[in-house]
Tab-separated table of C-alpha atoms in Angstrom:
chain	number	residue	atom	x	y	z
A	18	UNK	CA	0.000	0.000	0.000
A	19	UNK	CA	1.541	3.469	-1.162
A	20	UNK	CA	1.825	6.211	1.507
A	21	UNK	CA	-1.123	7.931	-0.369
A	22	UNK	CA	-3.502	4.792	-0.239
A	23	UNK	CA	-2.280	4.467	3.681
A	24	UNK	CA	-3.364	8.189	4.071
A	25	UNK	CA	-6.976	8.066	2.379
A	26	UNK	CA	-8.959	4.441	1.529
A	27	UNK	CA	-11.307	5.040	-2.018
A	28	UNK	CA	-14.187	6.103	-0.063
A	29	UNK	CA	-12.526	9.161	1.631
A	30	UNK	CA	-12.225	6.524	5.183
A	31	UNK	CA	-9.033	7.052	6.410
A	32	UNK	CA	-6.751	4.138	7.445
A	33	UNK	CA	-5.619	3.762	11.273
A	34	UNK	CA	-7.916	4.274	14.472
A	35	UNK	CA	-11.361	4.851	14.051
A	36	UNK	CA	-14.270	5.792	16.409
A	37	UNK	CA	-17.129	3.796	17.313
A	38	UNK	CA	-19.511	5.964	15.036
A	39	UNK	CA	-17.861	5.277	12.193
A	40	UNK	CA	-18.260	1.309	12.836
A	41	UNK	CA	-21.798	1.708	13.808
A	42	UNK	CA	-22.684	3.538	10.305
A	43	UNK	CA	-20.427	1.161	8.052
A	44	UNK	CA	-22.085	-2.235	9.998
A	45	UNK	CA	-25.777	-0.642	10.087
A	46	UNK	CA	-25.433	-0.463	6.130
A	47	UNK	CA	-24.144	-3.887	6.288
A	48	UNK	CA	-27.205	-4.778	8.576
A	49	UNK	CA	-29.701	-3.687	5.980
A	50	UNK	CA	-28.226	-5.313	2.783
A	51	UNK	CA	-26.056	-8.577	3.833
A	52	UNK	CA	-28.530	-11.229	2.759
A	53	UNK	CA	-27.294	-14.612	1.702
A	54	UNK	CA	-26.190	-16.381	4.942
A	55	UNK	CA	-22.465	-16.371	6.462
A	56	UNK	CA	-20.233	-17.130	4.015
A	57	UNK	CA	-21.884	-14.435	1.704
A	58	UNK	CA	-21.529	-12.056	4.384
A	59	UNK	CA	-17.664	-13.123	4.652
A	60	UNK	CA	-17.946	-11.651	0.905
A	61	UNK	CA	-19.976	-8.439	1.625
A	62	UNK	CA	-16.846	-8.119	4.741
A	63	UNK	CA	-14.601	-8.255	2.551
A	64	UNK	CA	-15.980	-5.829	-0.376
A	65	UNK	CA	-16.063	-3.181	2.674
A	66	UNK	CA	-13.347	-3.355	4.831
A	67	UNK	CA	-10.126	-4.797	2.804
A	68	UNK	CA	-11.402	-3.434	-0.897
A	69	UNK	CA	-13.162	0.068	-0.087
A	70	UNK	CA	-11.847	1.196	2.867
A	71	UNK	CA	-8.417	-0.881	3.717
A	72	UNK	CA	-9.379	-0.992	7.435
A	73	UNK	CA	-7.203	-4.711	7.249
A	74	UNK	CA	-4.912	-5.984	4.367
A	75	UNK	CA	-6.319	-9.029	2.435
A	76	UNK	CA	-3.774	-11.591	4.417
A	77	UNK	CA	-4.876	-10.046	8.180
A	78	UNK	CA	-9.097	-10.310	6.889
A	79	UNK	CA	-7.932	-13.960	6.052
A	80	UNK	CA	-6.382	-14.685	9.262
A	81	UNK	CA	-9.377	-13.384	11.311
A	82	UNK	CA	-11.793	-15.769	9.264
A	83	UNK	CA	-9.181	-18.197	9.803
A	84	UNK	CA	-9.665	-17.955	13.628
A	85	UNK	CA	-13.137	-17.703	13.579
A	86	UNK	CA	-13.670	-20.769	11.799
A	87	UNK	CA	-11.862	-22.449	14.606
A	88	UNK	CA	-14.288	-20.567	17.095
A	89	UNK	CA	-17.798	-21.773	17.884
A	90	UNK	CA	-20.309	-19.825	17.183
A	91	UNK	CA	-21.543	-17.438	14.330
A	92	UNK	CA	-18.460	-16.811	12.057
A	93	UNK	CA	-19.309	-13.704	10.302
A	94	UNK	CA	-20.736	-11.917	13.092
A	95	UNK	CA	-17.439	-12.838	14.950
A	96	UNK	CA	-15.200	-11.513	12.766
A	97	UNK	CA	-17.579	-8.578	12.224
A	98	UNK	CA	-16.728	-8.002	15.643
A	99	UNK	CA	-13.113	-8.526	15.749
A	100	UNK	CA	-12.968	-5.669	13.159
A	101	UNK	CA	-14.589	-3.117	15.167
A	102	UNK	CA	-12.683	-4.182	17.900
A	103	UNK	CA	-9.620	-3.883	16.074
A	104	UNK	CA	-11.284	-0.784	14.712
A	105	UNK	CA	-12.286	1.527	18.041
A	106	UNK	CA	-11.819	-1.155	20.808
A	107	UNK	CA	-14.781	-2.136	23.068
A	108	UNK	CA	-17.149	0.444	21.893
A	109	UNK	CA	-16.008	-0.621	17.925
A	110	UNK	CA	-16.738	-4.201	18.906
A	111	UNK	CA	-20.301	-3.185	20.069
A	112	UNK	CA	-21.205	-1.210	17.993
A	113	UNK	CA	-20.017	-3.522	14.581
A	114	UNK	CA	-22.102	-5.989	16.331
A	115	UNK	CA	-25.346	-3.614	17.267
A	116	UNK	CA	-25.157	-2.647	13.585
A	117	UNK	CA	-24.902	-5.771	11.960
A	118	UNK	CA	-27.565	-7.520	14.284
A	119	UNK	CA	-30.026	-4.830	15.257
A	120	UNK	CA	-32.191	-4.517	11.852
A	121	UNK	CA	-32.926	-8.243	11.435
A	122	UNK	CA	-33.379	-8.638	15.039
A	123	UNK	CA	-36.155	-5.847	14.888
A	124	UNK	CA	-37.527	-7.381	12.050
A	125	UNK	CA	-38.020	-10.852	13.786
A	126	UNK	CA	-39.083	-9.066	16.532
A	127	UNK	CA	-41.790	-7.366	14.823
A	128	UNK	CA	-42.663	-10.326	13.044
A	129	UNK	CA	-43.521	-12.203	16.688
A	130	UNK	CA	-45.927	-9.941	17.251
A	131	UNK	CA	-47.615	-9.958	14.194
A	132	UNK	CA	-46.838	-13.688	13.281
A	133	UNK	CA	-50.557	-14.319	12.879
A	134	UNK	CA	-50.790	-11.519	10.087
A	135	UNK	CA	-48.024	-11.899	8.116
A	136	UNK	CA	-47.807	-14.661	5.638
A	137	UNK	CA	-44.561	-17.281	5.415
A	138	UNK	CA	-42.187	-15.330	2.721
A	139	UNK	CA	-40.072	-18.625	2.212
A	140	UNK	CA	-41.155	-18.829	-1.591
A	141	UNK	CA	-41.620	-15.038	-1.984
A	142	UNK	CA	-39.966	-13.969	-5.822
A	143	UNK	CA	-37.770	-11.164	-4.270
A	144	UNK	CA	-36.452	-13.231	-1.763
A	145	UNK	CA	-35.239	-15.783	-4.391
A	146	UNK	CA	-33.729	-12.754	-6.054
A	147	UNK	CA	-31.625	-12.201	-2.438
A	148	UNK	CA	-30.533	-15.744	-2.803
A	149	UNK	CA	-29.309	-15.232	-6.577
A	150	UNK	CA	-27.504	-12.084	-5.184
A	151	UNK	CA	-25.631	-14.358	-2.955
A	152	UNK	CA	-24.170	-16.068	-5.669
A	153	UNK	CA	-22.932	-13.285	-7.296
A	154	UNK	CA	-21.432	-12.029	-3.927
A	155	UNK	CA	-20.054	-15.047	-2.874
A	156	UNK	CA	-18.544	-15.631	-6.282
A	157	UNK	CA	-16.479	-12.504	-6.523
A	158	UNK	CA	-15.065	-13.471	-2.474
A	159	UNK	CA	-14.175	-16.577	-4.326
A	160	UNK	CA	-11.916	-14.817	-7.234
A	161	UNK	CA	-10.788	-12.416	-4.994
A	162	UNK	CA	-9.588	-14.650	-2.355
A	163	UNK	CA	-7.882	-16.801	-4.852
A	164	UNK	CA	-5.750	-14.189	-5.897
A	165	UNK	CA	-4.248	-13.068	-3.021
A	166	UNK	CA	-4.226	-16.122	-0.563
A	167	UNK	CA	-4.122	-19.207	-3.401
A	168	UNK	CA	-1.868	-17.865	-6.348
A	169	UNK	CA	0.331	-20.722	-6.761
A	170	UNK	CA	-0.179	-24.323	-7.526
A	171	UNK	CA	0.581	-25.670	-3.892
A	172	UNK	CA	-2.018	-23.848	-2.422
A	173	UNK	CA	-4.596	-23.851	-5.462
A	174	UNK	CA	-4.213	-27.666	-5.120
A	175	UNK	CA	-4.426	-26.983	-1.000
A	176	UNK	CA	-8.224	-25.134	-1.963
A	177	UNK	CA	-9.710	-27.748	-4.025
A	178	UNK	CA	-8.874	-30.379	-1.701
A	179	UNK	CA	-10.787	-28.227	1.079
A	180	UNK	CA	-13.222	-27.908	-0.757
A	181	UNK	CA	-13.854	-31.291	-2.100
A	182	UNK	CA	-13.443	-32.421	1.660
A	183	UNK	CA	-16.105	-30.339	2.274
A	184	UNK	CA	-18.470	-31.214	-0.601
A	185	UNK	CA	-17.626	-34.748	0.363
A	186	UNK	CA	-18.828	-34.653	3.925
A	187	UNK	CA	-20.694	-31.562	4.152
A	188	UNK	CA	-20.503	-31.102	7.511
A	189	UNK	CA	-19.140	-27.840	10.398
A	190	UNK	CA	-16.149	-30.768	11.302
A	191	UNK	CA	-15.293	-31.115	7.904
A	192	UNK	CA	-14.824	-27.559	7.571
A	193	UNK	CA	-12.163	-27.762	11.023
A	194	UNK	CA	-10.719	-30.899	9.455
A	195	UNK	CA	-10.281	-28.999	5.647
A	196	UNK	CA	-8.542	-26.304	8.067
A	197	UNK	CA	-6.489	-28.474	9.927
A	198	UNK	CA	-5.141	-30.804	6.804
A	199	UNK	CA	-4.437	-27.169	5.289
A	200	UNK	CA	-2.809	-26.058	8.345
A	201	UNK	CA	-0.768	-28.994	8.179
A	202	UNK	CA	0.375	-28.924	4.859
A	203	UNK	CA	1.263	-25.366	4.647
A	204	UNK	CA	3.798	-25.659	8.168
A	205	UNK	CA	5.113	-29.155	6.180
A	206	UNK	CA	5.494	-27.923	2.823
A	207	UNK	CA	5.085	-23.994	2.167
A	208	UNK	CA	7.788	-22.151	2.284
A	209	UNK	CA	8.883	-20.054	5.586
A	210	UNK	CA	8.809	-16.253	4.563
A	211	UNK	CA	10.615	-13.594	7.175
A	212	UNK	CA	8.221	-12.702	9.845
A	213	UNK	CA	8.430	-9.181	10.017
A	214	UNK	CA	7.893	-8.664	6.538
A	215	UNK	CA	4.648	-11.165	5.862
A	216	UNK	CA	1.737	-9.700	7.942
A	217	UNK	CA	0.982	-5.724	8.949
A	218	UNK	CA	0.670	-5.883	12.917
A	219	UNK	CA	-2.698	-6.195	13.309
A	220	UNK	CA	-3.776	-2.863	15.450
A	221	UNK	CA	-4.888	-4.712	18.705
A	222	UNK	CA	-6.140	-2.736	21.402
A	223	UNK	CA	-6.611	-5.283	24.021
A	224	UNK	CA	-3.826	-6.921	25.979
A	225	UNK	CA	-3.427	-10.370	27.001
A	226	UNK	CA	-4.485	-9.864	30.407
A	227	UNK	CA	-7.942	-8.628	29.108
A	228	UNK	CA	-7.866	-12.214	26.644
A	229	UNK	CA	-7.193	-14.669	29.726
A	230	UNK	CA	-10.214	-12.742	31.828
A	231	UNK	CA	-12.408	-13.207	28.712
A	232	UNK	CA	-11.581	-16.855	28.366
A	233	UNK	CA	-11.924	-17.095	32.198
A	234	UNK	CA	-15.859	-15.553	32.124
A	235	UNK	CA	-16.546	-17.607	28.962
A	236	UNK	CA	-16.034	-20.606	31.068
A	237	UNK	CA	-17.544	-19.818	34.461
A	238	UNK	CA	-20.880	-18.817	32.584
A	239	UNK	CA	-20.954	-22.300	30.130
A	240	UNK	CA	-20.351	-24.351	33.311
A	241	UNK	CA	-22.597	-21.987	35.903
A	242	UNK	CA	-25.446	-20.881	34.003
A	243	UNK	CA	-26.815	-24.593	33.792
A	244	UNK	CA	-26.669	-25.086	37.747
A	245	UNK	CA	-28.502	-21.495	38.098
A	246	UNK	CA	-30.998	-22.772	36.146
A	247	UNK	CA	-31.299	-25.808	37.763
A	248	UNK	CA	-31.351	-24.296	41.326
A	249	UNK	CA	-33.487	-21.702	41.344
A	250	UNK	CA	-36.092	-23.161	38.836
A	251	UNK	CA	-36.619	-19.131	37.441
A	252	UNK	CA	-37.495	-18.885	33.324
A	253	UNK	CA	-35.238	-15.850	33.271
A	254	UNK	CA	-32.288	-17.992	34.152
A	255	UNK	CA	-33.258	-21.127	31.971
A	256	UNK	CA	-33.669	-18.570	28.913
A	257	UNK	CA	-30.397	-17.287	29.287
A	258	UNK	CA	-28.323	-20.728	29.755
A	259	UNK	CA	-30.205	-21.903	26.915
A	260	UNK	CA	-29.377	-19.397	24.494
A	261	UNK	CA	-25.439	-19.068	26.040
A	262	UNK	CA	-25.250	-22.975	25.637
A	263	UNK	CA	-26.139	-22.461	21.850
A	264	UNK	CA	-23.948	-19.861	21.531
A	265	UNK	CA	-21.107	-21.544	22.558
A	266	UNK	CA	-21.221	-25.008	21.407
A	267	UNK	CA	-22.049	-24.766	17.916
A	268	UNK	CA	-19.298	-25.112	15.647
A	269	UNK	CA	-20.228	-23.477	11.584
A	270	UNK	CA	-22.942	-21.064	13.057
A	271	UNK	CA	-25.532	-20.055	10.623
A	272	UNK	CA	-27.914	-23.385	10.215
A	273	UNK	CA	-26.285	-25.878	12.164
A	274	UNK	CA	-27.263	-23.771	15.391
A	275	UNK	CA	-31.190	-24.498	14.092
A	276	UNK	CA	-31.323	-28.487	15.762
A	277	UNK	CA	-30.077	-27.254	18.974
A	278	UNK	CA	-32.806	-23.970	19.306
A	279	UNK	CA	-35.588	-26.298	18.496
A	280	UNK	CA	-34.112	-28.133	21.324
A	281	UNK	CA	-33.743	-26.050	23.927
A	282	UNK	CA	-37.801	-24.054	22.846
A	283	UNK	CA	-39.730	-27.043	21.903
A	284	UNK	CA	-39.919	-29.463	24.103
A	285	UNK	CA	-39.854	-27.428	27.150
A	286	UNK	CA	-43.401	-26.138	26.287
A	287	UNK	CA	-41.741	-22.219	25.668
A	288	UNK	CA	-43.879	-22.628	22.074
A	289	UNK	CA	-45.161	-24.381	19.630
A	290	UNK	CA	-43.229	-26.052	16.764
A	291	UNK	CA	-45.294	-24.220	14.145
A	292	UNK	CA	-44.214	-20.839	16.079
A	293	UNK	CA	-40.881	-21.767	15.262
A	294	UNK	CA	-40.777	-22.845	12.054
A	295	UNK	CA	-42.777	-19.748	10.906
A	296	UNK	CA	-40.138	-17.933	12.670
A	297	UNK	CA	-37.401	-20.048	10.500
A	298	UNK	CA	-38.944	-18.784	7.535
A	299	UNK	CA	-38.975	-15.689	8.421
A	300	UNK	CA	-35.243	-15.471	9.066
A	301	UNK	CA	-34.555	-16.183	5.730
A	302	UNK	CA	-36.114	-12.964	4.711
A	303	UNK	CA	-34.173	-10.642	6.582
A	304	UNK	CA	-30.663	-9.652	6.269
A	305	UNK	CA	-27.298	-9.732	8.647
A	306	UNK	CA	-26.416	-13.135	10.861
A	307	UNK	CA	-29.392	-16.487	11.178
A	308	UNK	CA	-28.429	-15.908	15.008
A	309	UNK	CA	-30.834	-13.347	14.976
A	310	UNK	CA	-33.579	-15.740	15.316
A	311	UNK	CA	-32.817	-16.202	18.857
A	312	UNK	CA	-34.746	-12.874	19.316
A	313	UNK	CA	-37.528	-14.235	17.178
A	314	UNK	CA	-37.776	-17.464	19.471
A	315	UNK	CA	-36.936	-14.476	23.099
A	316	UNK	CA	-40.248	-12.737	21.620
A	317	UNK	CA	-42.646	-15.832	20.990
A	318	UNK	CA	-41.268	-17.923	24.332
A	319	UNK	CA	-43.460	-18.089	27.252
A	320	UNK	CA	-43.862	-17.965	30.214
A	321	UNK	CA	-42.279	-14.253	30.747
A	322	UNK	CA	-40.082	-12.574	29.806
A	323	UNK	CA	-40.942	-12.441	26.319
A	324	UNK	CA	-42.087	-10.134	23.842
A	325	UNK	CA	-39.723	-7.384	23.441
A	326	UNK	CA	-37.583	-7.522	26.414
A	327	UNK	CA	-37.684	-11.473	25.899
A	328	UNK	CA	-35.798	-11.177	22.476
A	329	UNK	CA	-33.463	-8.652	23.659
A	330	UNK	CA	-32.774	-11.247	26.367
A	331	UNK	CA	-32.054	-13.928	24.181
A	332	UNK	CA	-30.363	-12.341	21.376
A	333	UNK	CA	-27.569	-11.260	24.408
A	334	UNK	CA	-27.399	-14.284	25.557
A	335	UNK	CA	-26.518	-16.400	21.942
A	336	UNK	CA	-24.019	-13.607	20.920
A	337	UNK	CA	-22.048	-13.012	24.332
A	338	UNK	CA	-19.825	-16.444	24.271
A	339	UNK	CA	-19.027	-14.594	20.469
A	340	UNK	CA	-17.932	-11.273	22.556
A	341	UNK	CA	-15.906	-13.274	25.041
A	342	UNK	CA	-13.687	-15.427	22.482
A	343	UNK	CA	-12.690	-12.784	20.104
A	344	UNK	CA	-11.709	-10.875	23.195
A	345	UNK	CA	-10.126	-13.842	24.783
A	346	UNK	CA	-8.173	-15.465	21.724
A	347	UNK	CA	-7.397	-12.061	19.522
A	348	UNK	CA	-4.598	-11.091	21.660
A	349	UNK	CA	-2.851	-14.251	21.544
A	350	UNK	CA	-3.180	-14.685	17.786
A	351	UNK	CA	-1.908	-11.867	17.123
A	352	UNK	CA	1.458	-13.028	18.623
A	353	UNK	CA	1.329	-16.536	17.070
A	354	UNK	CA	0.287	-15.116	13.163
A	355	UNK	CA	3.994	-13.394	13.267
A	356	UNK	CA	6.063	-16.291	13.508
A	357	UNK	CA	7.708	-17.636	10.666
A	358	UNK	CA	6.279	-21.001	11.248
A	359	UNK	CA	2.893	-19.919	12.210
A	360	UNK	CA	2.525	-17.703	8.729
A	361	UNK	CA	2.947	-21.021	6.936
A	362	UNK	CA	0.878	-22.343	8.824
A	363	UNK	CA	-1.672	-19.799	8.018
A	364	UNK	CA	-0.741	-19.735	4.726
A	365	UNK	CA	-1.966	-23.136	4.277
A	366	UNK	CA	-4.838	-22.232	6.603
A	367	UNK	CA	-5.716	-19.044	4.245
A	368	UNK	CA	-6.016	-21.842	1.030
A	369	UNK	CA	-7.806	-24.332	2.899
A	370	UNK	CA	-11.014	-21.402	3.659
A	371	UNK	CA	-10.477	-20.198	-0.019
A	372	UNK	CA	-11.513	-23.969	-0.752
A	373	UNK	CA	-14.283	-23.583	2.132
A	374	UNK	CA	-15.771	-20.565	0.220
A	375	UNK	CA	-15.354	-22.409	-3.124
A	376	UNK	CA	-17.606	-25.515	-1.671
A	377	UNK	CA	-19.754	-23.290	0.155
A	378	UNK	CA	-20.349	-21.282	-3.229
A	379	UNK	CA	-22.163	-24.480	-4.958
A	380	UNK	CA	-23.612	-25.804	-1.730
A	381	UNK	CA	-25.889	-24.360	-0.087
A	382	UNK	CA	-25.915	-21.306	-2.150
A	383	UNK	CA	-25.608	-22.079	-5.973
A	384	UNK	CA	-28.019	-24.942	-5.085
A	385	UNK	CA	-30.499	-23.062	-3.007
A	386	UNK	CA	-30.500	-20.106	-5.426
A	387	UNK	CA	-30.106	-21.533	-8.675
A	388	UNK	CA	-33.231	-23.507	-10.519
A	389	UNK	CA	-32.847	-22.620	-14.251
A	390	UNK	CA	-31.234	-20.753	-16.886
A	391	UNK	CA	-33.037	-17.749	-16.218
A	392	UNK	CA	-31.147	-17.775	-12.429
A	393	UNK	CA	-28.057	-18.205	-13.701
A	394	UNK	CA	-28.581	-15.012	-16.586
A	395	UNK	CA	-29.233	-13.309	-13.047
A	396	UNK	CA	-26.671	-14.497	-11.236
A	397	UNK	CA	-23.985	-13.794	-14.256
A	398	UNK	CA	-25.664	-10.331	-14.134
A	399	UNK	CA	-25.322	-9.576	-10.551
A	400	UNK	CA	-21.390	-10.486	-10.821
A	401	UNK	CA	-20.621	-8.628	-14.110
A	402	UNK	CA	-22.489	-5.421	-12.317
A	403	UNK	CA	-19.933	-6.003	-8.775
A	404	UNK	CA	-16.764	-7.159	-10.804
A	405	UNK	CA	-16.384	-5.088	-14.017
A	406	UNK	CA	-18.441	-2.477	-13.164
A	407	UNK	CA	-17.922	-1.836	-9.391
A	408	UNK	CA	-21.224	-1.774	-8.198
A	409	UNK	CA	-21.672	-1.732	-4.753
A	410	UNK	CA	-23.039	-4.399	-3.351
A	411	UNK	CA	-25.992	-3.109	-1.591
A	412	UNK	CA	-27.401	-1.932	-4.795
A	413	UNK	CA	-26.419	-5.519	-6.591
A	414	UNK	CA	-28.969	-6.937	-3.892
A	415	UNK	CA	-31.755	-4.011	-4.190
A	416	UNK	CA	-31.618	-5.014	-7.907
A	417	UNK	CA	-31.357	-8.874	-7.455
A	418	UNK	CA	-34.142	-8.748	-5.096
A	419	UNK	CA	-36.936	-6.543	-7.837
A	420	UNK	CA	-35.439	-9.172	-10.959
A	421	UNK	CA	-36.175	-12.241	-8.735
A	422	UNK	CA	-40.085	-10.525	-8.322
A	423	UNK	CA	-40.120	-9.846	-11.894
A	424	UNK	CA	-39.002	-13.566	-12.596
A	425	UNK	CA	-41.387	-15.078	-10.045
A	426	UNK	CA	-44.009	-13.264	-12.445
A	427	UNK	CA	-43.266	-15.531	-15.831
């Protein structure tokens, strides 16, 4: 990066610390447009912060999904909140996250209370148009990331083996094998580059002190919360260790957290299963992280608290354990990305998601989104509009989402 690109990023956002405003406006857009599920939202991430405004270098965005992968959890929104922290500290982290969450958590709220009006938009044309959008999006993360973090044969070959590990078993522990086999590979066989030269210090406001209390609290409240509940028999406290115990234990995020909700809502009596399948449905309609049905299922639970202060309740509780492990592992990555061996390591980590992306980019989203030739004219659209003529991608999705409407009408 020249000393005039370091200076001033393409959108007039200067490089270096930022303030927590700043996050909260750049998320909230990200809030309102990031439809297409976590790995598309890895895409629109990247589109912002390494492309447009050069908050992170491609290599340091790559480590941070790196690291989240390993986390449990809801990927995207982690490393949405690793980047405001790394951004404007504390208040950067909250606010990424109360920008990226808040509009799709308000949505599902709203929709609890007027679940009875509002019709299941699961088959809805424009939302079919979101999904096609995806593609597109996910696509040009795909070509992107294969330039900078797969450009020569070894680690190419490294990708495709992820991903057809992945395609093979699709599964969140095929994903942490694909990481591991790539992790493997690149500290066996990539070559060692000098450590001071390979990664831009990554601007860490948080000490390792702050990390090992994190960790600590993370711990105390996945073993305590359960024996709260248990002990004092109170809905308040079986609410929270419910949500906090899905939270923390479920590795790939997005979907895979779905089994364990039902779970933890169903059976109990807290609703019915229609509730929550209409409230599935309607997840898939509104953008930023799937997590955010946990304020859906906060709203509709009984007995109280629900409604409003209900989902606020449980949409804290699924995203703290995400607060406390970027807080509580950032520090000490930070260290461990800068050694020689540990940047080959990463290196072969970096090719391994590449190959992640690459499987996730036919399954689920080519093969949710696309049905026909007419989808894939869309989809082709939607990328020539981001990648040859730099259209951002909120508008890509505003335009996705009226062609799927107009497509549902032939």
């Amino acid at each position: 990066m020249t000393l005039r690109d370091d200076a001033k990023a393409d959108d007039g956002t200067r490089s270096g610390p930022g303030t927590a405003a700043e996050v909260l406006l750049v998320f909230l857009r990200l809030g309102l447009t990031s439809f297409g599920g976590p790995i598309a939202h890895l895409g629109y991430f990247r589109a912002a912060f390494v492309e447009r405004r050069r908050w992170l270098d491609d290599r340091a965005y790559a480590d941070l999904v790196a690291l989240c992968q390993f986390l449990p959890g809801p990927a995207s929104s982690q490393v949405g909140i690793a980047v405001g922290l790394l951004r404007a500290g504390f208040p950067g982290a909250l606010a990424a996250w109360i920008g990226f969450t808040m509009p799709s958590a308000i949505a599902l709220v709203a929709f609890a209370y007027g679940i009875r009006a509002l019709g299941d938009p699961s088959g809805a044309g424009w939302l079919h148009g979101l999904k096609i959008a995806a593609v597109a999006v996910v696509a040009q993360a795909v070509l992107g990331m294969l330039r900078s973090l797969a450009p020569d044969r070894e680690r190419a070959t490294l990708a495709v083996i992820a991903a057809t590990i992945v395609l093979a078993v699709p599964s969140a522990f095929s994903q942490i094998v694909a990481i591991v086999i790539g992790g493997l590979a690149g500290l066996l066989l990539l070559p060692r580059g000098d450590a001071a030269s390979d990664h831009a210090p990554l601007p860490l406001t948080i000490g390792r002190t702050t990390g090992v209390i994190a960790l600590i609290l993370f711990f105390v409240l996945l073993a305590g919360l359960p024996v709260l509940a248990s002990t004092t028999g109170a809905h308040l406290a079986a609410l929270v260790e419910a949500f906090y115990r899905a939270g923390s234990l479920v590795f790939g995020g997005g979907h895979v957290v779905l089994p364990l909700l039902q779970a933890a809502v169903v059976p109990p009596g807290w609703m019915s299963n229609d509730a929550f399948l209409a409230g599935y449905g309607a997840a898939q309609a509104v953008p930023g992280p799937l997590f955010t049905f946990a304020a859906y299922l906060g709203a509709v639970a009984g007995p109280a608290p629900n409604g409003w202060l209900g989902g606020a309740i449980a949409l804290a509780a699924i995203f703290l354990p995400s607060f406390l492990l970027v807080i509580g592992v950032l520090p000490f990555w930070e260290a461990l990305r800068r050694r020689a061996s540990a940047q080959a390591t990463l290196r072969g980590v970096n090719a391994a998601v590449v190959g992640i992306l690459l499987a996730a980019l036919y399954d689920p989203v080519w093969t949710a989104a696309i049905h026909g030739g007419l989808d894939v004219a869309l989809a082709a659209a939607a990328f020539l509009l981001l990648v040859a003529w730099k259209t951002p991608p909120w508008l890509v999705v505003l335009l996705s989402a009226g062609a799927g409407a107009l497509l549902a009408l032939v």
